[in-house]
Amino acid sequence: MKFSMNSRLGSVPPYVFVHLGKLKMKALSAGKDVIDLGQGSPDLATPDYVIKAATDAMADPKTHGYPIANGLLEYREAIAAWYKKRFGAEFDPNTEVLPLIGSKEGLGHLLQALLEPGDGVLCPSPCYPAHINGVILPGGKPLLMPLKEENGFLPDLDAISEADLQAAKVMIINYPNNPTGATLPDTSLLVKALGLAKKYGFLVIYDNAYSEITFDGYKAPSIFEIEGAIEYAIEFHSTSKSYSMAGWRLGFCVGNPVAVEALAKLKGFIDYGVPSFLQRGAIAALEGPDDYVIKASKTYGERRDVLADALKEIGWEVSRPKAAMYIWTRLPEPARSLKSLEFSERLIEEQGVVISPGSGFGPEGEGYMRFSLIQSPERLREAAKRIGIFLSSLKAAV
Ligand code: MLT
């Protein structure tokens, strides 16, 4: 046999949520009542007006052909109008806006479109798994920027070595942050990142997929609130979290036209983008009223408090992030001898509760676990109760 997985693909671990999904299916087929707090797949319903716009469009045979390359102009215009309204930033829908099959697809393909083997990418750790693995798959070299708890899970840009700055072709930044839930206190980190980008000539990829899911009055910025950012930045966004449309696979990016063109060209060889009728749904989402995201944020914020309170009752103190839909926390005392993956696997097997192991988010994630706030308060309390039983069994075993 002459064919096998290439060495780069062979070198990365399986996508963490694929692994958890398999374990969940095994537990379900063994008859377990599974509470899934693993992948951040919103459980809320997509807005009715979005579903109506998509189904009406689907009834029109004109939407049944191949989608237009680069997406519907109306969708690109709706994206540009949304950015203007939300962040005050202006983009040319023809050259600076690109619809995507979810932001994950765009991130992965942009890295493929930009990197030569050996090119450096300044990448946070922990991070969304598609960030670091998206660098490795096309032969890039991740130059890790540790996100330390004592720094509020922000990278220390002053600590990056001159050699890494010289070697970097791209820097990835993501706030509100997945997996930590950390937020930017202001835009100073972005200003500094853009200053470095200008000095060293690299592109800043700003992953802003969680900007609309915020709590306690926090409002997340865009990198394009900073004057001149388009020279060195591209920003990724998604309808998955804001409008509970994860399964629709609808994301988009805006920004530097050279980066947008490279991504669009690569995608031209690989996909036809999102079906046109689904793009019609995304237009309705972006043009719709703000109430949906306000209500969704309120729901996730309440769940954050329910889960944090319930975990406190079982002796697991966690912090309360101001955004995104995750609680990121160190393994509790009785479980500190376990690797995060082992904790996760045993918890699914013994208690039917799925939470993500920190190691799935890069080397600095080991020792942490991530909870997704994608279940009702009742199920979150039940999950915490079962975790309490699991922790007691660990204590009893020592
Ligand atoms: C997550 O981190 O759970 C993501 O948002 C879902 C994914 O894209 O894998």
Tab-separated table of C-alpha atoms and ligand atoms in Angstrom:
chain	number	residue	atom	x	y	z
A	1	MET	CA	0.000	0.000	0.000
A	2	LYS	CA	1.524	3.287	-1.099
A	3	PHE	CA	-0.973	5.590	0.555
A	4	SER	CA	-1.402	6.667	4.151
A	5	MET	CA	-2.189	9.769	6.162
A	6	ASN	CA	0.539	12.330	5.540
A	7	SER	CA	3.033	12.870	8.341
A	8	ARG	CA	1.660	16.298	9.306
A	9	LEU	CA	-1.873	14.963	9.695
A	10	GLY	CA	-0.463	11.950	11.501
A	11	SER	CA	1.337	14.244	13.937
A	12	VAL	CA	-1.763	16.039	15.277
A	13	PRO	CA	-4.137	14.434	17.787
A	14	PRO	CA	-7.737	13.728	16.685
A	15	TYR	CA	-9.953	16.823	16.919
A	16	VAL	CA	-10.958	16.866	20.574
A	17	PHE	CA	-14.709	17.066	19.908
A	18	VAL	CA	-14.597	14.139	17.486
A	19	HIS	CA	-12.987	12.046	20.234
A	20	LEU	CA	-15.523	13.219	22.849
A	21	GLY	CA	-18.371	12.612	20.391
A	22	LYS	CA	-17.315	8.964	20.026
A	23	LEU	CA	-17.177	8.485	23.793
A	24	LYS	CA	-20.584	10.125	24.130
A	25	MET	CA	-22.093	7.776	21.526
A	26	LYS	CA	-20.599	4.796	23.363
A	27	ALA	CA	-22.132	5.961	26.656
A	28	LEU	CA	-25.508	6.559	24.985
A	29	SER	CA	-25.503	3.130	23.407
A	30	ALA	CA	-24.733	1.643	26.820
A	31	GLY	CA	-28.024	3.256	27.941
A	32	LYS	CA	-26.482	6.124	29.953
A	33	ASP	CA	-28.294	9.438	30.413
A	34	VAL	CA	-25.585	11.710	29.006
A	35	ILE	CA	-25.255	15.407	29.882
A	36	ASP	CA	-23.116	16.957	27.173
A	37	LEU	CA	-21.123	20.041	28.204
A	38	GLY	CA	-18.353	19.306	25.684
A	39	GLN	CA	-18.430	20.985	22.287
A	40	GLY	CA	-19.816	24.537	22.302
A	41	SER	CA	-22.810	23.710	20.122
A	42	PRO	CA	-25.654	26.036	21.186
A	43	ASP	CA	-28.814	24.237	22.319
A	44	LEU	CA	-30.984	27.342	21.728
A	45	ALA	CA	-33.262	27.485	18.674
A	46	THR	CA	-32.258	29.558	15.655
A	47	PRO	CA	-34.554	32.641	15.361
A	48	ASP	CA	-37.870	31.903	13.558
A	49	TYR	CA	-37.361	34.720	11.061
A	50	VAL	CA	-33.999	33.200	10.047
A	51	ILE	CA	-35.554	29.773	9.479
A	52	LYS	CA	-38.372	31.366	7.478
A	53	ALA	CA	-35.968	33.323	5.263
A	54	ALA	CA	-33.948	30.158	4.536
A	55	THR	CA	-36.940	27.886	3.912
A	56	ASP	CA	-38.643	30.483	1.695
A	57	ALA	CA	-35.407	30.751	-0.290
A	58	MET	CA	-35.091	26.973	-0.491
A	59	ALA	CA	-38.540	26.781	-2.076
A	60	ASP	CA	-37.181	28.885	-4.948
A	61	PRO	CA	-35.502	26.636	-7.559
A	62	LYS	CA	-33.100	29.476	-8.377
A	63	THR	CA	-31.273	28.659	-5.146
A	64	HIS	CA	-30.722	25.010	-6.142
A	65	GLY	CA	-27.716	25.484	-8.386
A	66	TYR	CA	-24.118	25.899	-7.336
A	67	PRO	CA	-23.727	28.870	-5.021
A	68	ILE	CA	-22.023	31.943	-6.482
A	69	ALA	CA	-18.259	31.953	-5.885
A	70	ASN	CA	-17.400	34.299	-2.980
A	71	GLY	CA	-21.027	34.139	-1.735
A	72	LEU	CA	-24.140	36.154	-2.551
A	73	LEU	CA	-23.447	39.853	-2.977
A	74	GLU	CA	-26.485	40.522	-0.718
A	75	TYR	CA	-24.864	38.425	2.032
A	76	ARG	CA	-21.547	40.247	1.667
A	77	GLU	CA	-23.422	43.570	1.785
A	78	ALA	CA	-25.323	42.454	4.896
A	79	ILE	CA	-22.010	41.525	6.564
A	80	ALA	CA	-20.520	44.930	5.702
A	81	ALA	CA	-23.655	46.717	6.975
A	82	TRP	CA	-23.586	44.690	10.219
A	83	TYR	CA	-19.926	45.622	10.834
A	84	LYS	CA	-20.717	49.284	10.209
A	85	LYS	CA	-23.650	49.198	12.635
A	86	ARG	CA	-21.966	47.090	15.327
A	87	PHE	CA	-18.358	48.346	15.227
A	88	GLY	CA	-18.428	51.458	13.022
A	89	ALA	CA	-16.024	49.758	10.563
A	90	GLU	CA	-16.455	49.949	6.785
A	91	PHE	CA	-15.561	47.254	4.242
A	92	ASP	CA	-15.845	46.867	0.495
A	93	PRO	CA	-18.194	43.870	0.039
A	94	ASN	CA	-16.364	42.937	-3.180
A	95	THR	CA	-12.804	42.763	-1.921
A	96	GLU	CA	-12.803	42.870	1.879
A	97	VAL	CA	-15.654	40.524	2.859
A	98	LEU	CA	-15.858	36.764	2.366
A	99	PRO	CA	-18.620	34.323	3.427
A	100	LEU	CA	-17.330	31.047	4.884
A	101	ILE	CA	-18.569	27.561	5.736
A	102	GLY	CA	-18.196	28.503	9.401
A	103	SER	CA	-15.208	30.473	10.679
A	104	LYS	CA	-13.301	27.219	11.372
A	105	GLU	CA	-13.222	26.410	7.656
A	106	GLY	CA	-12.014	29.895	6.817
A	107	LEU	CA	-9.298	29.913	9.468
A	108	GLY	CA	-7.925	26.560	8.320
A	109	HIS	CA	-8.007	27.480	4.654
A	110	LEU	CA	-6.536	30.948	5.195
A	111	LEU	CA	-3.522	29.378	6.917
A	112	GLN	CA	-3.184	26.964	3.981
A	113	ALA	CA	-3.464	29.863	1.551
A	114	LEU	CA	-0.793	31.967	3.290
A	115	LEU	CA	1.822	29.624	4.709
A	116	GLU	CA	4.865	28.072	3.092
A	117	PRO	CA	6.254	25.042	4.950
A	118	GLY	CA	8.290	26.251	7.923
A	119	ASP	CA	6.583	29.654	8.227
A	120	GLY	CA	6.051	30.753	11.813
A	121	VAL	CA	2.673	31.590	13.320
A	122	LEU	CA	2.349	33.249	16.712
A	123	CYS	CA	-0.444	31.229	18.221
A	124	PRO	CA	-2.019	31.370	21.685
A	125	SER	CA	-1.923	28.318	23.936
A	126	PRO	CA	-4.422	27.214	25.091
A	127	CYS	CA	-6.415	27.942	21.972
A	128	TYR	CA	-9.314	26.835	19.824
A	129	PRO	CA	-7.949	23.521	18.461
A	130	ALA	CA	-8.350	24.656	14.852
A	131	HIS	CA	-5.857	27.472	15.479
A	132	ILE	CA	-2.779	25.447	16.381
A	133	ASN	CA	-3.630	22.443	14.211
A	134	GLY	CA	-4.542	24.767	11.339
A	135	VAL	CA	-0.935	25.972	11.487
A	136	ILE	CA	0.622	22.497	11.656
A	137	LEU	CA	-1.404	20.929	8.825
A	138	PRO	CA	0.028	23.107	6.020
A	139	GLY	CA	3.541	22.713	7.468
A	140	GLY	CA	3.627	25.945	9.482
A	141	LYS	CA	5.467	26.255	12.762
A	142	PRO	CA	3.408	27.303	15.797
A	143	LEU	CA	5.278	29.881	17.896
A	144	LEU	CA	3.305	29.578	21.101
A	145	MET	CA	2.187	32.578	23.132
A	146	PRO	CA	1.210	31.138	26.530
A	147	LEU	CA	-2.043	32.459	28.005
A	148	LYS	CA	-1.392	32.380	31.725
A	149	GLU	CA	-4.061	32.566	34.374
A	150	GLU	CA	-2.051	35.174	36.306
A	151	ASN	CA	-2.143	37.427	33.189
A	152	GLY	CA	-5.911	37.079	32.821
A	153	PHE	CA	-5.271	34.623	29.972
A	154	LEU	CA	-3.868	37.421	27.784
A	155	PRO	CA	-0.613	36.883	25.858
A	156	ASP	CA	2.415	38.864	26.994
A	157	LEU	CA	3.381	40.458	23.689
A	158	ASP	CA	6.500	42.004	25.259
A	159	ALA	CA	7.766	38.522	26.060
A	160	ILE	CA	7.813	37.336	22.438
A	161	SER	CA	11.396	36.860	21.313
A	162	GLU	CA	12.879	38.912	18.493
A	163	ALA	CA	13.552	35.650	16.627
A	164	ASP	CA	9.872	34.643	16.824
A	165	LEU	CA	8.716	38.097	15.734
A	166	GLN	CA	11.074	37.935	12.764
A	167	ALA	CA	9.923	34.418	11.881
A	168	ALA	CA	6.198	35.091	12.163
A	169	LYS	CA	4.068	35.456	9.055
A	170	VAL	CA	0.839	35.482	11.076
A	171	MET	CA	-0.286	36.172	14.644
A	172	ILE	CA	-3.563	34.679	15.898
A	173	ILE	CA	-5.541	36.470	18.607
A	174	ASN	CA	-8.960	35.442	19.901
A	175	TYR	CA	-11.101	37.431	22.368
A	176	PRO	CA	-13.606	36.784	23.853
A	177	ASN	CA	-11.398	33.757	24.192
A	178	ASN	CA	-12.105	30.127	23.549
A	179	PRO	CA	-11.454	28.125	25.705
A	180	THR	CA	-10.738	30.434	28.666
A	181	GLY	CA	-13.657	32.879	28.354
A	182	ALA	CA	-11.157	35.717	28.939
A	183	THR	CA	-11.996	39.151	27.565
A	184	LEU	CA	-9.951	42.206	26.622
A	185	PRO	CA	-10.232	44.938	29.250
A	186	ASP	CA	-9.705	47.498	26.447
A	187	THR	CA	-8.173	47.574	22.965
A	188	SER	CA	-4.566	48.157	24.080
A	189	LEU	CA	-3.510	44.553	23.316
A	190	LEU	CA	-4.901	44.896	19.804
A	191	VAL	CA	-3.139	48.228	19.287
A	192	LYS	CA	0.133	46.648	20.413
A	193	ALA	CA	-0.381	43.585	18.174
A	194	LEU	CA	-1.011	45.840	15.182
A	195	GLY	CA	2.119	47.845	16.021
A	196	LEU	CA	4.158	44.639	15.925
A	197	ALA	CA	2.407	43.548	12.727
A	198	LYS	CA	3.431	46.817	11.080
A	199	LYS	CA	7.018	46.574	12.311
A	200	TYR	CA	7.522	42.905	11.356
A	201	GLY	CA	5.128	42.715	8.389
A	202	PHE	CA	2.884	39.891	9.615
A	203	LEU	CA	-0.894	39.485	9.409
A	204	VAL	CA	-3.038	39.500	12.561
A	205	ILE	CA	-5.898	37.014	12.421
A	206	TYR	CA	-8.458	38.163	14.968
A	207	ASP	CA	-10.982	35.445	15.802
A	208	ASN	CA	-14.020	37.321	17.091
A	209	ALA	CA	-16.596	34.515	16.975
A	210	TYR	CA	-17.871	35.231	20.501
A	211	SER	CA	-18.171	39.039	20.360
A	212	GLU	CA	-21.960	38.969	20.771
A	213	ILE	CA	-22.191	36.573	23.721
A	214	THR	CA	-21.222	38.822	26.617
A	215	PHE	CA	-22.390	39.302	30.219
A	216	ASP	CA	-22.376	41.825	33.054
A	217	GLY	CA	-22.487	44.807	30.652
A	218	TYR	CA	-19.233	43.848	28.863
A	219	LYS	CA	-19.090	44.839	25.163
A	220	ALA	CA	-16.476	43.114	23.014
A	221	PRO	CA	-14.436	45.137	20.496
A	222	SER	CA	-13.467	44.419	16.901
A	223	ILE	CA	-9.857	44.857	15.788
A	224	PHE	CA	-11.315	47.144	13.118
A	225	GLU	CA	-12.242	49.734	15.716
A	226	ILE	CA	-8.550	50.616	15.466
A	227	GLU	CA	-7.579	53.077	12.744
A	228	GLY	CA	-5.584	51.517	9.905
A	229	ALA	CA	-6.091	47.906	11.081
A	230	ILE	CA	-7.036	46.785	7.576
A	231	GLU	CA	-3.373	47.083	6.527
A	232	TYR	CA	-2.436	44.130	8.757
A	233	ALA	CA	-5.572	42.384	9.993
A	234	ILE	CA	-8.384	40.053	9.092
A	235	GLU	CA	-11.236	39.228	11.462
A	236	PHE	CA	-13.296	36.048	11.590
A	237	HIS	CA	-16.882	35.846	12.669
A	238	SER	CA	-19.672	33.349	12.800
A	239	THR	CA	-23.439	33.074	13.061
A	240	SER	CA	-22.988	29.826	15.052
A	241	LYS	CA	-22.924	31.323	18.526
A	242	SER	CA	-24.671	34.675	18.052
A	243	TYR	CA	-27.764	33.185	16.379
A	244	SER	CA	-27.477	29.524	17.469
A	245	MET	CA	-26.752	28.405	13.914
A	246	ALA	CA	-23.740	26.112	14.469
A	247	GLY	CA	-25.190	23.379	12.244
A	248	TRP	CA	-25.872	25.815	9.394
A	249	ARG	CA	-22.107	26.340	8.891
A	250	LEU	CA	-22.189	30.051	8.215
A	251	GLY	CA	-19.263	32.257	9.043
A	252	PHE	CA	-17.501	35.152	7.425
A	253	CYS	CA	-14.323	37.186	7.481
A	254	VAL	CA	-13.587	40.819	6.779
A	255	GLY	CA	-10.382	42.741	6.373
A	256	ASN	CA	-7.137	42.884	4.480
A	257	PRO	CA	-7.898	42.402	0.762
A	258	VAL	CA	-4.685	40.459	0.037
A	259	ALA	CA	-5.603	37.883	2.693
A	260	VAL	CA	-9.246	37.807	1.548
A	261	GLU	CA	-8.177	37.263	-2.065
A	262	ALA	CA	-5.805	34.432	-1.119
A	263	LEU	CA	-8.538	32.684	0.866
A	264	ALA	CA	-11.144	33.178	-1.867
A	265	LYS	CA	-8.748	31.798	-4.497
A	266	LEU	CA	-7.973	28.681	-2.449
A	267	LYS	CA	-11.645	28.093	-1.677
A	268	GLY	CA	-12.365	28.304	-5.396
A	269	PHE	CA	-10.483	25.002	-5.809
A	270	ILE	CA	-12.018	23.306	-2.798
A	271	ASP	CA	-15.630	24.308	-2.202
A	272	TYR	CA	-18.550	26.305	-3.506
A	273	GLY	CA	-19.289	27.934	-0.180
A	274	VAL	CA	-22.584	27.737	1.674
A	275	PRO	CA	-25.850	26.855	-0.140
A	276	SER	CA	-27.524	30.077	-1.317
A	277	PHE	CA	-30.734	29.430	0.649
A	278	LEU	CA	-28.741	29.199	3.886
A	279	GLN	CA	-26.979	32.467	3.036
A	280	ARG	CA	-30.481	34.010	2.830
A	281	GLY	CA	-31.005	32.846	6.415
A	282	ALA	CA	-27.741	34.491	7.472
A	283	ILE	CA	-28.819	37.763	5.865
A	284	ALA	CA	-32.039	37.657	7.924
A	285	ALA	CA	-29.965	36.987	11.067
A	286	LEU	CA	-27.613	39.934	10.494
A	287	GLU	CA	-30.390	42.299	9.464
A	288	GLY	CA	-32.761	41.184	12.216
A	289	PRO	CA	-33.415	42.886	15.559
A	290	ASP	CA	-30.848	42.803	18.374
A	291	ASP	CA	-33.234	41.119	20.857
A	292	TYR	CA	-32.144	37.595	19.934
A	293	VAL	CA	-28.469	38.018	20.890
A	294	ILE	CA	-29.420	40.006	23.987
A	295	LYS	CA	-31.691	37.177	25.156
A	296	ALA	CA	-29.162	34.462	24.248
A	297	SER	CA	-26.428	36.283	26.208
A	298	LYS	CA	-28.761	36.578	29.197
A	299	THR	CA	-29.451	32.844	29.030
A	300	TYR	CA	-25.747	31.917	28.907
A	301	GLY	CA	-24.955	34.412	31.681
A	302	GLU	CA	-27.601	32.862	33.941
A	303	ARG	CA	-26.298	29.387	33.167
A	304	ARG	CA	-22.757	30.511	34.006
A	305	ASP	CA	-23.965	31.495	37.478
A	306	VAL	CA	-26.034	28.327	37.943
A	307	LEU	CA	-23.071	26.129	37.053
A	308	ALA	CA	-20.534	28.150	39.066
A	309	ASP	CA	-22.833	28.004	42.132
A	310	ALA	CA	-23.507	24.282	41.708
A	311	LEU	CA	-19.784	23.514	41.313
A	312	LYS	CA	-19.020	25.602	44.400
A	313	GLU	CA	-21.415	23.403	46.357
A	314	ILE	CA	-19.347	20.338	45.478
A	315	GLY	CA	-16.143	22.148	46.419
A	316	TRP	CA	-15.002	23.172	42.922
A	317	GLU	CA	-14.447	26.969	42.839
A	318	VAL	CA	-14.508	28.415	39.319
A	319	SER	CA	-14.326	31.949	37.977
A	320	ARG	CA	-17.151	33.649	36.083
A	321	PRO	CA	-16.124	34.843	32.607
A	322	LYS	CA	-17.647	37.980	31.094
A	323	ALA	CA	-18.178	36.451	27.665
A	324	ALA	CA	-18.339	33.368	25.414
A	325	MET	CA	-20.145	30.252	26.584
A	326	TYR	CA	-17.529	28.410	28.581
A	327	ILE	CA	-16.186	27.979	32.084
A	328	TRP	CA	-12.472	27.169	32.052
A	329	THR	CA	-11.041	25.948	35.288
A	330	ARG	CA	-8.220	24.010	36.881
A	331	LEU	CA	-8.919	20.411	37.806
A	332	PRO	CA	-10.063	20.325	41.413
A	333	GLU	CA	-7.854	19.065	44.251
A	334	PRO	CA	-8.972	15.393	44.333
A	335	ALA	CA	-8.304	15.095	40.585
A	336	ARG	CA	-4.944	16.866	40.311
A	337	SER	CA	-3.052	13.610	39.773
A	338	LEU	CA	-5.121	12.865	36.665
A	339	LYS	CA	-4.445	14.155	33.181
A	340	SER	CA	-7.351	16.224	31.884
A	341	LEU	CA	-8.128	13.632	29.180
A	342	GLU	CA	-8.307	10.820	31.709
A	343	PHE	CA	-10.601	12.935	33.910
A	344	SER	CA	-12.831	13.598	30.931
A	345	GLU	CA	-12.928	9.980	29.735
A	346	ARG	CA	-13.651	8.571	33.184
A	347	LEU	CA	-16.343	11.160	33.870
A	348	ILE	CA	-18.177	10.189	30.686
A	349	GLU	CA	-17.836	6.512	31.396
A	350	GLU	CA	-18.709	6.617	35.094
A	351	GLN	CA	-21.213	9.496	35.276
A	352	GLY	CA	-22.307	10.247	31.715
A	353	VAL	CA	-21.114	13.866	31.912
A	354	VAL	CA	-19.106	15.248	28.971
A	355	ILE	CA	-16.671	18.088	29.652
A	356	SER	CA	-13.676	18.949	27.493
A	357	PRO	CA	-10.111	18.170	28.581
A	358	GLY	CA	-7.830	21.202	28.634
A	359	SER	CA	-5.133	19.265	26.773
A	360	GLY	CA	-7.386	19.318	23.688
A	361	PHE	CA	-6.696	23.071	23.468
A	362	GLY	CA	-2.902	22.939	23.276
A	363	PRO	CA	-0.019	22.212	25.638
A	364	GLU	CA	-0.818	25.010	28.118
A	365	GLY	CA	-4.324	23.591	28.530
A	366	GLU	CA	-3.191	20.544	30.517
A	367	GLY	CA	-4.508	20.639	34.078
A	368	TYR	CA	-7.666	22.503	33.038
A	369	MET	CA	-11.186	21.495	32.006
A	370	ARG	CA	-13.748	23.376	29.905
A	371	PHE	CA	-17.501	23.336	30.498
A	372	SER	CA	-19.849	24.519	27.728
A	373	LEU	CA	-22.985	26.281	28.963
A	374	ILE	CA	-25.240	24.476	26.530
A	375	GLN	CA	-27.739	22.808	28.866
A	376	SER	CA	-30.669	24.016	30.949
A	377	PRO	CA	-30.078	25.100	34.565
A	378	GLU	CA	-31.653	21.838	35.722
A	379	ARG	CA	-29.230	19.713	33.679
A	380	LEU	CA	-26.280	21.865	34.759
A	381	ARG	CA	-27.169	21.242	38.416
A	382	GLU	CA	-27.544	17.530	37.707
A	383	ALA	CA	-24.135	17.514	35.962
A	384	ALA	CA	-22.503	19.186	38.975
A	385	LYS	CA	-24.145	16.647	41.300
A	386	ARG	CA	-22.755	13.756	39.258
A	387	ILE	CA	-19.311	15.375	39.132
A	388	GLY	CA	-19.476	15.631	42.941
A	389	ILE	CA	-20.080	11.864	43.122
A	390	PHE	CA	-17.160	11.266	40.777
A	391	LEU	CA	-14.836	13.478	42.848
A	392	SER	CA	-15.877	11.695	46.032
A	393	SER	CA	-15.033	8.364	44.407
A	394	LEU	CA	-11.577	9.746	43.544
A	395	LYS	CA	-11.075	10.894	47.148
A	396	ALA	CA	-12.192	7.512	48.476
A	397	ALA	CA	-9.720	5.754	46.190
A	398	VAL	CA	-6.627	7.515	47.658
B	1	MLT	C1	-15.871	24.735	20.530
B	1	MLT	O1	-14.776	25.147	20.904
B	1	MLT	O2	-16.558	23.961	21.209
B	1	MLT	C2	-16.294	25.203	19.200
B	1	MLT	O3	-16.835	26.401	19.256
B	1	MLT	C3	-17.005	24.227	18.390
B	1	MLT	C4	-16.080	23.884	17.284
B	1	MLT	O4	-15.941	24.652	16.359
B	1	MLT	O5	-15.458	22.852	17.343
